[in-house]
CSV table of C-alpha atoms in Angstrom, one decimal:
chain,number,residue,atom,x,y,z
R,1,MET,CA,17.6,0.6,-10.9
R,2,VAL,CA,15.3,-1.5,-12.9
R,3,LEU,CA,11.8,-2.2,-12.4
R,4,TYR,CA,9.6,-4.4,-14.3
R,5,ASP,CA,7.6,-2.3,-15.7
R,6,THR,CA,3.4,-3.7,-16.4
R,7,LEU,CA,3.2,-0.9,-19.4
R,8,THR,CA,5.9,-2.2,-21.9
R,9,ARG,CA,6.0,-6.2,-20.3
R,10,ALA,CA,9.9,-5.1,-19.5
R,11,LYS,CA,12.5,-3.5,-17.0
R,12,VAL,CA,12.8,0.4,-17.4
R,13,GLU,CA,15.3,2.2,-15.3
R,14,LEU,CA,13.8,4.5,-12.3
R,15,LYS,CA,15.1,7.6,-12.5
R,16,PRO,CA,13.1,11.1,-11.6
R,17,GLY,CA,11.8,13.0,-14.3
R,18,HIS,CA,11.8,16.6,-13.1
R,19,PRO,CA,13.9,19.0,-13.1
R,20,ASP,CA,14.4,19.2,-9.1
R,21,GLY,CA,15.6,15.4,-8.9
R,22,ARG,CA,12.5,14.1,-6.6
R,23,PHE,CA,11.3,10.4,-7.4
R,24,ARG,CA,7.3,10.8,-7.4
R,25,MET,CA,5.3,8.0,-6.7
R,26,TYR,CA,1.9,7.4,-6.2
R,27,GLN,CA,0.2,4.1,-4.2
R,28,CYS,CA,-3.2,3.2,-4.4
R,29,GLY,CA,-4.4,2.8,-0.8
R,30,MET,CA,-6.9,1.3,1.0
R,31,THR,CA,-10.5,0.9,0.9
R,32,VAL,CA,-11.7,1.9,4.5
R,33,SER,CA,-14.3,-0.1,4.3
R,34,GLY,CA,-13.1,-2.8,7.2
R,35,GLU,CA,-10.0,-4.1,8.8
R,36,PRO,CA,-7.2,-4.6,6.3
R,37,HIS,CA,-6.2,-8.3,5.8
R,38,ILE,CA,-2.8,-9.6,4.7
R,39,GLY,CA,-3.2,-8.5,1.1
R,40,HIS,CA,-3.3,-5.3,2.0
R,41,ALA,CA,0.2,-5.8,4.0
R,42,ARG,CA,1.4,-7.4,1.3
R,43,ALA,CA,1.7,-4.9,-1.5
R,44,GLU,CA,2.7,-1.8,2.0
R,45,ILE,CA,5.3,-4.0,2.2
R,46,VAL,CA,6.3,-4.1,-1.2
R,47,PHE,CA,6.1,-0.4,-1.4
R,48,ASP,CA,7.3,0.5,1.5
R,49,THR,CA,10.9,-1.2,0.1
R,50,LEU,CA,10.9,0.2,-3.0
R,51,ARG,CA,10.7,3.6,-1.4
R,52,ARG,CA,13.2,2.4,1.2
R,53,TRP,CA,16.0,1.1,-1.5
R,54,LEU,CA,15.1,3.9,-3.1
R,55,GLY,CA,16.6,6.3,-0.7
R,56,PHE,CA,19.1,4.4,0.9
R,57,ARG,CA,20.6,4.6,-3.0
R,58,GLY,CA,20.2,8.6,-2.4
R,59,VAL,CA,17.1,9.0,-4.6
R,60,SER,CA,14.7,11.3,-2.5
R,61,VAL,CA,11.0,10.3,-2.8
R,62,ILE,CA,7.6,11.9,-2.9
R,63,HIS,CA,5.3,9.2,-2.0
R,64,VAL,CA,1.7,9.9,-2.5
R,65,ARG,CA,-0.7,6.9,-0.9
R,66,ASN,CA,-4.5,8.0,-1.2
R,67,VAL,CA,-7.1,6.7,1.1
R,68,THR,CA,-10.6,6.2,-0.3
R,69,ASP,CA,-13.4,7.1,2.2
R,70,ILE,CA,-16.2,7.0,-0.3
R,71,GLU,CA,-17.1,4.7,-2.0
R,72,ASP,CA,-19.9,2.0,-2.2
R,73,LYS,CA,-17.7,-0.8,-0.3
R,74,ILE,CA,-18.3,2.3,2.4
R,75,ILE,CA,-21.8,2.5,2.2
R,76,ASN,CA,-22.8,-0.6,1.9
R,77,LYS,CA,-20.8,-1.3,5.2
R,78,ALA,CA,-22.3,1.8,6.8
R,79,ASN,CA,-25.9,0.6,5.8
R,80,GLU,CA,-25.0,-3.3,6.8
R,81,MET,CA,-24.3,-2.0,10.5
R,82,GLY,CA,-26.7,0.8,10.8
R,83,LEU,CA,-24.6,3.8,11.0
R,84,SER,CA,-23.2,7.0,8.9
R,85,CYS,CA,-21.1,6.0,6.5
R,86,GLU,CA,-18.4,9.2,8.3
R,87,VAL,CA,-18.8,6.6,11.7
R,88,VAL,CA,-17.9,3.8,9.5
R,89,VAL,CA,-14.8,5.1,8.1
R,90,ALA,CA,-13.2,6.6,11.6
R,91,LYS,CA,-13.3,3.1,12.9
R,92,TYR,CA,-11.2,1.6,10.0
R,93,ASP,CA,-9.4,4.8,9.4
R,94,ALA,CA,-8.1,4.4,12.8
R,95,ILE,CA,-7.7,0.4,12.8
R,96,ARG,CA,-6.1,0.8,9.2
R,97,LYS,CA,-3.8,3.2,11.0
R,98,GLU,CA,-2.9,1.5,14.1
R,99,LEU,CA,-2.1,-1.8,11.6
R,100,PHE,CA,0.0,0.2,9.0
R,101,ALA,CA,2.4,1.9,11.9
R,102,ARG,CA,3.3,-2.2,13.4
R,103,LEU,CA,3.7,-3.2,9.9
R,104,ASN,CA,6.7,0.0,10.2
R,105,LEU,CA,6.1,1.2,7.4
R,106,LEU,CA,7.8,5.0,6.6
R,107,SER,CA,5.1,7.4,6.5
R,108,PRO,CA,3.9,8.9,3.3
R,109,THR,CA,5.0,12.7,2.3
R,110,PHE,CA,1.2,13.1,1.6
R,111,GLU,CA,-2.0,10.8,2.5
R,112,PRO,CA,-4.9,12.4,0.6
R,113,TYR,CA,-8.4,11.7,1.2
R,114,ALA,CA,-10.9,11.6,-1.4
R,115,THR,CA,-13.5,13.7,0.2
R,116,ALA,CA,-11.5,16.4,1.0
R,117,HIS,CA,-10.4,16.5,-3.0
R,118,ILE,CA,-14.0,17.6,-3.8
R,119,PRO,CA,-12.9,20.3,-5.7
R,120,GLU,CA,-9.9,18.7,-7.8
R,121,ILE,CA,-12.7,16.2,-9.2
R,122,LEU,CA,-14.6,18.2,-9.7
R,123,ALA,CA,-12.7,20.6,-11.7
R,124,LEU,CA,-11.3,17.3,-13.8
R,125,ALA,CA,-14.4,16.1,-14.7
R,126,GLN,CA,-15.8,19.7,-15.8
R,127,LYS,CA,-12.1,19.1,-18.2
R,128,LEU,CA,-13.2,16.1,-19.6
R,129,LEU,CA,-16.6,17.4,-20.0
R,130,ASP,CA,-15.0,20.2,-22.4
R,131,ALA,CA,-13.3,18.3,-24.3
R,132,GLY,CA,-16.0,16.0,-25.3
R,133,LEU,CA,-14.7,12.9,-23.7
R,134,ALA,CA,-17.2,12.6,-20.9
R,135,TYR,CA,-21.0,13.7,-20.5
R,136,ALA,CA,-23.6,14.5,-18.3
R,137,SER,CA,-26.7,12.2,-17.9
R,138,GLY,CA,-29.4,12.3,-15.5
R,139,GLY,CA,-27.6,13.6,-12.7
R,140,ASP,CA,-24.4,11.2,-13.8
R,141,VAL,CA,-21.3,12.6,-15.2
R,142,TYR,CA,-19.8,9.0,-17.8
R,143,TYR,CA,-16.4,8.8,-19.7
R,144,ARG,CA,-16.5,8.2,-23.2
R,145,VAL,CA,-14.8,5.3,-23.4
R,146,ARG,CA,-14.4,4.6,-27.2
R,147,LYS,CA,-13.5,8.1,-27.5
R,148,PHE,CA,-10.1,7.4,-26.4
R,149,PRO,CA,-7.9,6.0,-28.3
R,150,GLY,CA,-5.6,4.0,-25.9
R,151,TYR,CA,-8.3,2.3,-23.7
R,152,GLY,CA,-6.4,-1.3,-22.7
R,153,LYS,CA,-3.0,-0.6,-22.9
R,154,LEU,CA,-2.1,-1.0,-19.5
R,155,SER,CA,-4.2,-4.6,-19.2
R,156,LYS,CA,-4.3,-5.4,-22.9
R,157,ASN,CA,-7.6,-5.7,-23.1
R,158,THR,CA,-9.0,-5.2,-26.6
R,159,LEU,CA,-12.2,-2.9,-26.9
R,160,ASP,CA,-14.2,-6.4,-27.3
R,161,ASP,CA,-12.6,-8.1,-24.2
R,162,VAL,CA,-14.1,-4.9,-22.4
R,163,VAL,CA,-17.5,-5.4,-24.6
R,164,ALA,CA,-17.7,-9.4,-23.9
R,165,GLY,CA,-16.7,-8.5,-19.8
R,166,THR,CA,-19.4,-6.4,-19.8
R,167,ARG,CA,-22.1,-8.9,-21.3
R,168,ALA,CA,-20.9,-11.5,-18.6
R,169,LEU,CA,-20.9,-8.8,-15.7
R,170,ALA,CA,-24.5,-8.1,-17.5
R,171,GLY,CA,-25.4,-11.7,-17.4
R,172,GLY,CA,-25.7,-11.4,-21.3
R,173,ALA,CA,-27.3,-8.5,-22.1
R,174,ALA,CA,-25.3,-5.8,-24.7
R,175,ALA,CA,-27.0,-2.7,-23.3
R,176,GLY,CA,-25.7,-0.7,-20.0
R,177,THR,CA,-28.1,1.5,-17.8
R,178,ASP,CA,-30.8,3.8,-19.3
R,179,ARG,CA,-28.6,7.0,-18.5
R,180,LYS,CA,-25.1,5.2,-20.2
R,181,GLU,CA,-24.7,5.6,-24.3
R,182,ASP,CA,-22.2,2.9,-24.4
R,183,PRO,CA,-22.1,0.4,-21.6
R,184,LEU,CA,-18.3,0.6,-21.8
R,185,ASP,CA,-18.6,3.8,-20.2
R,186,PHE,CA,-17.6,4.7,-16.7
R,187,ASP,CA,-19.0,7.0,-14.1
R,188,LEU,CA,-16.7,9.7,-13.5
R,189,TRP,CA,-19.6,11.6,-10.9
R,190,LYS,CA,-23.0,9.8,-9.8
R,191,GLY,CA,-26.2,11.3,-8.9
R,192,ALA,CA,-27.2,11.5,-5.7
R,193,LYS,CA,-29.1,8.8,-3.7
R,194,PRO,CA,-31.3,8.9,-0.9
R,195,GLY,CA,-29.6,8.8,2.0
R,196,GLU,CA,-26.1,8.5,0.2
R,197,PRO,CA,-23.3,10.7,1.3
R,198,SER,CA,-23.5,14.1,-1.2
R,199,TRP,CA,-21.3,17.0,-2.6
R,200,ASP,CA,-23.2,20.1,-4.9
R,201,SER,CA,-21.7,20.0,-8.3
R,202,PRO,CA,-22.9,21.9,-11.9
R,203,TRP,CA,-24.7,18.5,-12.4
R,204,GLY,CA,-26.5,18.5,-9.1
R,205,MET,CA,-25.2,16.8,-5.7
R,206,GLY,CA,-24.1,13.6,-5.8
R,207,ARG,CA,-20.5,12.0,-5.0
R,208,PRO,CA,-17.2,10.8,-7.2
R,209,GLY,CA,-16.4,7.5,-9.0
R,210,TRP,CA,-13.9,5.7,-7.4
R,211,HIS,CA,-11.9,5.9,-10.7
R,212,ILE,CA,-11.7,9.9,-10.7
R,213,GLU,CA,-10.4,10.4,-7.4
R,214,CYS,CA,-6.9,9.2,-8.0
R,215,SER,CA,-6.7,11.2,-11.4
R,216,ALA,CA,-7.0,14.0,-9.2
R,217,MET,CA,-5.1,13.2,-6.2
R,218,SER,CA,-2.1,12.5,-8.2
R,219,ALA,CA,-2.1,15.5,-10.2
R,220,LYS,CA,-2.8,18.0,-7.0
R,221,TYR,CA,0.3,16.2,-5.4
R,222,LEU,CA,2.8,15.3,-8.2
R,223,GLY,CA,1.7,16.8,-11.5
R,224,ASP,CA,0.0,15.7,-15.1
R,225,THR,CA,3.2,13.5,-15.7
R,226,PHE,CA,5.2,11.2,-12.4
R,227,ASP,CA,7.5,8.6,-12.0
R,228,LEU,CA,6.0,5.6,-11.0
R,229,HIS,CA,2.2,4.6,-10.2
R,230,CYS,CA,2.1,1.7,-8.1
R,231,GLY,CA,-0.7,-1.3,-6.3
R,232,ALA,CA,-2.4,-4.5,-6.2
R,233,THR,CA,-2.1,-6.4,-9.4
R,234,ASP,CA,-6.0,-6.3,-9.6
R,235,LEU,CA,-6.4,-3.2,-10.2
R,236,ILE,CA,-4.3,-3.2,-13.8
R,237,PHE,CA,-8.3,-3.4,-15.0
R,238,PRO,CA,-10.7,-1.4,-14.4
R,239,HIS,CA,-9.3,1.0,-11.8
R,240,HIS,CA,-5.5,1.9,-13.5
R,241,GLU,CA,-7.0,2.0,-17.2
R,242,ASN,CA,-9.5,4.6,-16.8
R,243,GLU,CA,-7.3,6.1,-14.5
R,244,ILE,CA,-4.9,7.0,-17.5
R,245,ALA,CA,-7.7,7.2,-19.6
R,246,GLN,CA,-9.3,10.1,-17.5
R,247,SER,CA,-5.8,11.7,-17.0
R,248,GLU,CA,-3.9,11.9,-20.5
R,249,GLY,CA,-7.7,12.3,-21.8
R,250,ALA,CA,-7.4,15.3,-19.6
R,251,THR,CA,-4.1,17.1,-20.2
R,252,GLY,CA,-2.7,15.1,-23.5
R,253,ARG,CA,0.6,14.1,-21.4
R,254,THR,CA,2.1,10.8,-20.2
R,255,PHE,CA,0.3,10.5,-16.9
R,256,ALA,CA,2.7,7.5,-15.4
R,257,ARG,CA,6.1,6.5,-16.9
R,258,ALA,CA,5.5,3.4,-15.7
R,259,TRP,CA,3.7,0.8,-13.7
R,260,ALA,CA,4.6,-1.6,-11.0
R,261,HIS,CA,2.1,-4.3,-10.1
R,262,CYS,CA,2.1,-6.7,-6.8
R,263,GLY,CA,1.4,-9.8,-7.3
R,264,TRP,CA,-1.7,-11.0,-5.1
R,265,VAL,CA,-2.0,-13.2,-1.4
R,266,THR,CA,-2.8,-16.7,-2.4
R,267,LEU,CA,-4.6,-18.9,0.2
R,268,ASN,CA,-4.8,-22.8,-0.6
R,269,LYS,CA,-3.6,-21.6,-4.3
R,270,GLU,CA,-6.8,-19.1,-4.0
R,271,LYS,CA,-6.3,-15.4,-4.2
R,272,MET,CA,-7.2,-14.5,-1.0
R,273,ALA,CA,-10.1,-11.6,-1.2
R,274,LYS,CA,-13.0,-10.7,0.8
R,275,SER,CA,-15.8,-11.2,-1.2
R,276,VAL,CA,-14.3,-14.8,-1.4
R,277,GLY,CA,-14.1,-15.2,2.2
R,278,ASN,CA,-10.7,-16.7,2.6
R,279,VAL,CA,-8.8,-13.6,3.9
R,280,VAL,CA,-6.7,-13.8,6.9
R,281,PRO,CA,-6.9,-10.2,9.0
R,282,MET,CA,-3.8,-8.3,9.0
R,283,ARG,CA,-4.8,-7.9,13.3
R,284,ASP,CA,-4.2,-11.8,13.9
R,285,VAL,CA,-0.6,-11.9,12.1
R,286,LEU,CA,0.7,-8.9,13.5
R,287,ASP,CA,-0.5,-10.4,17.5
R,288,ARG,CA,1.3,-13.9,16.8
R,289,LEU,CA,4.3,-13.2,14.3
R,290,PRO,CA,6.3,-10.5,15.1
R,291,THR,CA,6.5,-7.2,12.4
R,292,PRO,CA,10.5,-8.4,11.1
R,293,ALA,CA,9.7,-11.8,10.9
R,294,LEU,CA,6.5,-10.8,8.5
R,295,ARG,CA,8.3,-8.7,6.6
R,296,LEU,CA,11.6,-11.4,6.1
R,297,LEU,CA,8.6,-13.8,5.2
R,298,MET,CA,7.1,-11.7,2.3
R,299,GLY,CA,10.6,-11.3,1.4
R,300,GLN,CA,11.4,-14.2,0.6
R,301,THR,CA,8.5,-14.8,-2.3
R,302,HIS,CA,9.7,-11.5,-5.4
R,303,TRP,CA,7.4,-8.9,-5.2
R,304,ARG,CA,5.5,-9.9,-8.5
R,305,SER,CA,5.0,-13.6,-8.2
R,306,PRO,CA,1.6,-14.8,-5.7
R,307,PHE,CA,2.3,-15.1,-2.2
R,308,GLU,CA,0.5,-18.7,-0.6
R,309,TRP,CA,0.1,-17.8,3.1
R,310,SER,CA,0.6,-20.6,5.4
R,311,ASP,CA,1.0,-21.7,9.2
R,312,VAL,CA,4.2,-23.5,7.7
R,313,ALA,CA,6.0,-20.5,6.6
R,314,GLU,CA,5.0,-18.1,9.4
R,315,ARG,CA,6.6,-20.7,12.0
R,316,GLN,CA,9.5,-21.2,9.5
R,317,ALA,CA,9.2,-17.4,9.1
R,318,LYS,CA,9.7,-16.5,13.4
R,319,GLU,CA,12.2,-19.6,13.3
R,320,THR,CA,14.6,-17.6,10.4
R,321,LEU,CA,14.4,-14.4,12.4
R,322,GLU,CA,15.3,-16.6,15.9
R,323,SER,CA,18.2,-17.6,13.9
R,324,LEU,CA,19.5,-14.6,12.8
R,325,ARG,CA,19.6,-12.8,16.0
R,326,ARG,CA,21.4,-14.9,17.5
R,327,GLN,CA,24.1,-15.3,14.3
R,328,LEU,CA,23.8,-11.4,15.2
R,329,GLU,CA,24.4,-11.0,19.0
R,330,VAL,CA,27.5,-8.9,20.0
R,331,PRO,CA,29.9,-11.6,22.0
R,332,PRO,CA,30.7,-10.4,25.0
R,333,THR,CA,34.3,-10.8,24.8
R,334,PRO,CA,35.6,-10.5,20.6
R,335,GLY,CA,38.8,-11.5,19.6
R,336,THR,CA,41.4,-9.9,18.7
R,337,GLY,CA,42.1,-10.6,14.6
R,338,SER,CA,42.0,-8.6,12.2
R,339,GLY,CA,39.1,-9.6,10.6
R,340,GLU,CA,40.8,-9.6,6.7
R,341,SER,CA,38.8,-11.8,5.6
R,342,LEU,CA,35.1,-11.1,7.5
R,343,GLN,CA,35.5,-7.6,5.5
R,344,ALA,CA,36.3,-8.9,2.3
R,345,GLU,CA,33.9,-11.2,2.1
R,346,ALA,CA,31.4,-8.5,3.3
R,347,GLY,CA,32.4,-6.5,0.4
R,348,LYS,CA,31.2,-10.0,-2.2
R,349,ARG,CA,28.0,-10.4,0.3
R,350,LEU,CA,27.0,-6.7,0.6
R,351,ALA,CA,27.8,-5.5,-3.6
R,352,ALA,CA,25.9,-8.8,-4.6
R,353,PHE,CA,23.1,-7.8,-2.1
R,354,ASP,CA,22.3,-4.4,-4.4
R,355,ALA,CA,23.0,-5.8,-7.6
R,356,ALA,CA,20.0,-8.1,-6.3
R,357,MET,CA,18.1,-4.8,-5.0
R,358,ASP,CA,18.5,-2.6,-8.0
R,359,ASP,CA,17.6,-5.6,-10.1
R,360,ASP,CA,13.7,-5.5,-10.2
R,361,LEU,CA,13.7,-5.2,-6.4
R,362,SER,CA,14.8,-9.0,-6.2
R,363,THR,CA,14.5,-9.1,-1.9
R,364,PRO,CA,15.1,-13.2,-2.4
R,365,ARG,CA,18.2,-12.9,-3.7
R,366,ALA,CA,19.3,-10.4,-1.9
R,367,LEU,CA,18.0,-11.6,1.3
R,368,ALA,CA,19.8,-15.0,0.9
R,369,GLU,CA,22.8,-12.8,0.6
R,370,VAL,CA,22.8,-10.7,4.3
R,371,PHE,CA,21.6,-14.4,5.8
R,372,SER,CA,25.0,-15.7,3.9
R,373,LEU,CA,27.1,-12.8,5.3
R,374,ALA,CA,25.3,-13.1,8.6
R,375,THR,CA,26.1,-16.6,8.9
R,376,VAL,CA,29.9,-15.8,8.5
R,377,TRP,CA,30.1,-12.8,11.0
R,378,GLY,CA,28.4,-15.4,13.6
R,379,GLN,CA,31.5,-17.8,12.8
R,380,ALA,CA,33.5,-15.0,12.9
R,381,LYS,CA,32.8,-13.2,15.9
R,382,PRO,CA,34.8,-15.6,17.8
R,383,SER,CA,38.0,-14.6,16.9
R,384,VAL,CA,37.5,-11.2,15.3
R,385,ASP,CA,38.4,-7.5,16.1
R,386,PRO,CA,35.4,-5.4,17.8
R,387,VAL,CA,35.8,-2.6,15.7
R,388,PRO,CA,35.7,-4.9,11.7
R,389,LEU,CA,33.3,-7.0,14.2
R,390,ALA,CA,31.2,-4.1,14.4
R,391,ARG,CA,31.6,-2.2,10.9
R,392,VAL,CA,30.4,-5.5,9.0
R,393,ARG,CA,27.4,-5.9,11.6
R,394,ALA,CA,26.3,-2.5,11.0
R,395,ASP,CA,26.8,-2.9,7.3
R,396,ILE,CA,24.6,-6.7,7.4
R,397,LEU,CA,21.9,-3.7,9.5
R,398,ALA,CA,21.7,-1.2,6.9
R,399,ARG,CA,20.8,-4.0,4.3
R,400,LEU,CA,17.8,-4.8,6.4
R,401,GLY,CA,17.1,-2.0,6.9
R,402,THR,CA,15.7,-1.2,3.6
R,403,LEU,CA,13.5,-4.6,3.5
R,404,GLY,CA,12.4,-2.4,6.9
R,405,ILE,CA,13.4,-5.6,9.5
R,406,GLU,CA,15.0,-4.3,12.5
R,407,PRO,CA,16.0,-7.4,14.0
R,408,ASP,CA,17.1,-5.6,17.6
R,409,ALA,CA,14.0,-3.5,17.9
R,410,PRO,CA,12.7,-4.3,21.0
R,411,VAL,CA,8.6,-5.7,20.5
R,412,GLU,CA,6.0,-4.2,21.9
R,413,VAL,CA,2.4,-5.5,20.7
R,414,LEU,CA,-0.6,-4.1,21.2
R,415,PRO,CA,-2.4,-6.4,23.1
R,416,ALA,CA,-5.7,-8.4,21.4
R,417,ASP,CA,-8.2,-7.2,22.8
R,418,LEU,CA,-7.3,-3.7,23.3
R,419,SER,CA,-6.9,-3.2,19.3
R,420,PRO,CA,-10.3,-3.2,18.2
R,421,LEU,CA,-10.7,-0.1,21.0
R,422,LEU,CA,-8.6,1.9,18.9
R,423,GLY,CA,-11.1,1.5,15.9
R,424,GLU,CA,-14.4,2.2,18.6
R,425,ARG,CA,-12.8,5.4,20.3
R,426,ALA,CA,-12.0,7.4,16.9
R,427,ALA,CA,-16.0,6.4,16.2
R,428,ALA,CA,-16.6,7.6,19.1
R,429,ARG,CA,-15.1,11.0,18.9
R,430,LYS,CA,-16.2,11.5,14.9
R,431,ALA,CA,-19.3,11.0,16.7
R,432,LYS,CA,-18.9,13.6,20.1
R,433,ASP,CA,-19.1,10.5,22.0
R,434,TRP,CA,-16.3,12.1,24.3
R,435,LYS,CA,-17.5,9.9,27.1
R,436,ARG,CA,-17.0,6.9,25.5
R,437,ALA,CA,-13.7,8.5,24.3
R,438,ASP,CA,-12.6,8.7,27.5
R,439,GLU,CA,-13.4,5.7,29.0
R,440,ILE,CA,-11.3,3.8,26.7
R,441,ARG,CA,-8.3,5.8,27.3
R,442,VAL,CA,-8.6,4.8,30.7
R,443,VAL,CA,-8.8,1.0,29.9
R,444,PHE,CA,-5.0,1.7,28.1
R,445,LYS,CA,-4.0,3.5,30.8
R,446,ALA,CA,-5.3,0.6,33.2
R,447,ARG,CA,-3.1,-2.1,30.7
R,448,GLY,CA,-0.3,0.3,31.0
R,449,TRP,CA,-0.7,2.1,27.5
R,450,THR,CA,-1.3,5.8,25.9
R,451,ILE,CA,-3.2,6.7,23.5
R,452,GLU,CA,-2.0,9.7,21.6
R,453,ASP,CA,-4.8,12.2,19.4
R,454,THR,CA,-1.9,13.1,16.7
R,455,ALA,CA,-2.2,14.8,13.3
R,456,GLN,CA,-2.3,11.5,11.4
R,457,GLY,CA,-4.9,10.1,14.1
R,458,GLN,CA,-4.1,7.6,17.5
R,459,VAL,CA,-1.1,6.6,18.1
R,460,ALA,CA,-0.7,4.4,20.7
R,461,ARG,CA,2.3,3.9,23.4
R,462,LYS,CA,3.8,1.6,25.6
R,463,LEU,CA,3.6,4.0,29.5
């Protein structure tokens, strides 16, 4: 399989680089400072599809998707809500887990949380200090960007570009904070501020910078070098550029062999973002659109292209799913024909599907082939013997399964008014408010649902 690599700006072959033959993949996950929107769903679906396809091709995948549970956005949200960061994280992480489960995502092999890896973060920062690539200043630790010769190789930014951007952000001022040697330098460790979560370190109480979290966690679970690093396009700079500088500066080795960045979701041709205020909440979409329809919809745009969200696209996706379900209905009394022509057509269509997926995960081309084959199957089913008919149908469903689309799956959607209570219950448990947690469980039971507390978090199931 080949995939477009952001670093080389070319398609590269995806293959395991480790002697054990397992493909190592790191995905930047969410910062749990609010409810996920449909832009988050796009990234999750794209990389879940990639993982499924590698598995279908016989490749064993170690998939790491982190959770950022300490960051400026979380602190700001906690201050805004008048709650502790712990309670805010518990609330929104429970919502994230609930909605990700509804997206029909495979569970990552590892899902590390930043705050559970403070020792690894401190060790990496110290290694960079020892190498002269970082310096401590007033309780903060900064990375010396100009000391890393390859800075900008992923984003293709020159240092002059970065300086210009820094000036623009600072309103024209060239200097950074008083503690920085250079305005280009970025935080590895931030000294404690009143009321903020903090941990002990050789430089005093403080918390990690955002970028170093991913460098430390990826190294722990995947090693110094791994096969693929992925995330949304807006993470290329500065987040992923800074990860490269930290990790390669510390080890002297290639950080990730390839990089994949999916296009963002747009609304009225503008990037969807909380800062812009044009987000479509993931919950709202999943409450009105079956998951197979959402994944069909996302699959009809190439993963690297921007995806334009619209009410019309939603409606068309629902209609496409219903059409597909009708075509794939098993006939009550199948015919007795040999089905040779159907099987021959299936062989061609399935081979074309596989070729499309192997060529830069081209899901629009792949879906076109499976739609055509489903139409052929639907036309043939009145006259074909049940054995070849069942074989071809199974092949169609298997290919759709690599896209996370299960048209036969029963739809059991948690009622919209119950969904927010999961996040409230998680926050109540974090605050040791067991009375409120039990009250919410009773509300669920009265509506025909149960809440299971698992190692991965709360799971709501229909009774």
